């Protein structure tokens, strides 16, 4: 990619697309193409084809997807499988047909089998049953990976697929019903501090372990791989370390400056005991995450306060 390449970031209003766009702007890429959902509905094949025909992007970051937490996935399973299949099929196929030089597709660690050995390696994909709660989403995204791989094999199309771990950062979803744990804890501790509440409730036992990658690190990895990686194998993108939910809660409490207690609501589910990616392939390619968890939470909390007012 050079600084004047025509680069389309699909999903630039989302957590991931937004971070990729900020990063490209900061690096001085001057021909960035974006469309809001209202301007271009990616589930409409004819509209997507017309857009590619007119704009002729050379590089595509496909960060558009229908995403949500466990509750949203359980409530709208049909929407999750349909919208994701449509979006990625339309964009990948149009990218190939209209001469895109390279496309980067984003999967997610929830596409690995529910009982994959930890840490999860790239070759564990499609080796066992999925977590039932997000199966429609995961099946759609797995189809995207297989599609990217197949377009490479049959047409020689340069598509690569990344598997990010749990992401967090500015622009995250802070809705307590639908968010993931990290934004939920930031909001809970912040509101408890303001209200002078005696305790904050954390779901589950606090023992499950999760890995958290700052979305700016993901954007950095995405640019790095777009410029230097061109193989069909997927690449895990994570930090290679995890923390327990209890450790995470302590860090967030500290960063927010809340002085009350933490209580665990064990009537809420723990979910899978551990979710950690093996990042040796990424390290071998020469990339490592740089934003430490505490530092990343501090930055996210500052931004949250600016927006929460
Ligand atoms: P998961 O990684 O797919 O399991 O999704 P989550 O990020 O929603 O949850 C991770 C872990 O954090 C689970 O063990 C949750 O029970 C726990 N957790 C603790 N407090 C909260 C909370 O307030 N919200 C959410 N979403 N999870 C929480």
Short mmCIF file of N, CA and C and ligand atoms in Angstrom, two decimals, residues 166 179-181 184-185 188 202-204 208 210 245 269-271 275, ligand 1:
data_model
loop_
_atom_site.label_atom_id
_atom_site.label_comp_id
_atom_site.label_asym_id
_atom_site.label_seq_id
_atom_site.Cartn_x
_atom_site.Cartn_y
_atom_site.Cartn_z
N UNK A 166 -10.53 -11.19 22.28
CA UNK A 166 -11.47 -10.19 22.79
C UNK A 166 -10.84 -8.81 22.68
N UNK A 179 -23.09 -5.76 26.45
CA UNK A 179 -21.64 -5.58 26.29
C UNK A 179 -20.86 -6.79 26.79
N UNK A 180 -19.58 -6.78 26.48
CA UNK A 180 -18.66 -7.76 27.04
C UNK A 180 -18.15 -7.26 28.39
N UNK A 181 -17.36 -8.11 29.04
CA UNK A 181 -17.04 -7.85 30.44
C UNK A 181 -16.26 -6.55 30.66
N UNK A 184 -18.30 -3.39 30.47
CA UNK A 184 -19.31 -3.48 31.53
C UNK A 184 -18.69 -3.09 32.88
N UNK A 185 -17.48 -3.59 33.15
CA UNK A 185 -16.86 -3.29 34.44
C UNK A 185 -16.47 -1.82 34.52
N UNK A 188 -19.69 -0.08 35.34
CA UNK A 188 -20.20 -0.40 36.69
C UNK A 188 -19.38 0.30 37.77
N UNK A 202 -19.88 -8.26 40.23
CA UNK A 202 -19.23 -8.86 39.06
C UNK A 202 -19.89 -10.21 38.86
N UNK A 203 -20.22 -10.53 37.61
CA UNK A 203 -20.91 -11.79 37.34
C UNK A 203 -19.97 -12.99 37.49
N UNK A 204 -20.55 -14.10 37.91
CA UNK A 204 -19.80 -15.37 37.95
C UNK A 204 -18.89 -15.44 39.17
N UNK A 208 -12.90 -17.38 35.70
CA UNK A 208 -12.61 -17.58 34.27
C UNK A 208 -11.47 -16.66 33.82
N UNK A 210 -9.54 -14.63 30.63
CA UNK A 210 -9.74 -14.06 29.30
C UNK A 210 -8.52 -13.24 28.91
N UNK A 245 -11.02 -12.96 35.64
CA UNK A 245 -12.01 -11.87 35.74
C UNK A 245 -11.81 -11.13 37.06
N UNK A 269 -23.66 -16.84 34.76
CA UNK A 269 -22.76 -17.86 34.19
C UNK A 269 -21.31 -17.38 34.07
N UNK A 270 -20.40 -18.33 34.26
CA UNK A 270 -18.97 -18.06 34.06
C UNK A 270 -18.61 -18.14 32.59
N UNK A 271 -19.37 -18.94 31.84
CA UNK A 271 -18.98 -19.19 30.45
C UNK A 271 -17.77 -20.09 30.40
N UNK A 275 -10.07 -18.56 27.61
CA UNK A 275 -10.05 -18.26 26.18
C UNK A 275 -8.79 -17.47 25.88
P1 LIG B 1 -17.27 -14.30 26.92
O1 LIG B 1 -15.81 -13.99 26.87
O2 LIG B 1 -17.84 -14.74 25.61
O3 LIG B 1 -17.59 -15.28 28.03
O4 LIG B 1 -18.09 -12.96 27.20
P2 LIG B 1 -18.12 -11.82 28.31
O5 LIG B 1 -17.06 -10.82 28.05
O6 LIG B 1 -19.53 -11.32 28.30
O7 LIG B 1 -17.85 -12.50 29.73
C1 LIG B 1 -16.57 -12.90 30.18
C2 LIG B 1 -16.62 -13.29 31.66
O8 LIG B 1 -16.80 -12.12 32.46
C3 LIG B 1 -17.78 -14.23 32.03
O9 LIG B 1 -17.27 -15.17 32.98
C4 LIG B 1 -18.76 -13.29 32.69
O10 LIG B 1 -19.62 -13.95 33.62
C5 LIG B 1 -17.83 -12.35 33.42
N1 LIG B 1 -18.42 -11.06 33.83
C6 LIG B 1 -18.33 -10.54 35.08
N2 LIG B 1 -19.03 -9.40 35.16
C7 LIG B 1 -19.58 -9.18 33.94
C8 LIG B 1 -20.42 -8.15 33.42
O11 LIG B 1 -20.81 -7.21 34.09
N3 LIG B 1 -20.76 -8.24 32.10
C9 LIG B 1 -20.32 -9.28 31.30
N4 LIG B 1 -20.68 -9.29 30.01
N5 LIG B 1 -19.56 -10.28 31.80
C10 LIG B 1 -19.19 -10.24 33.09
#
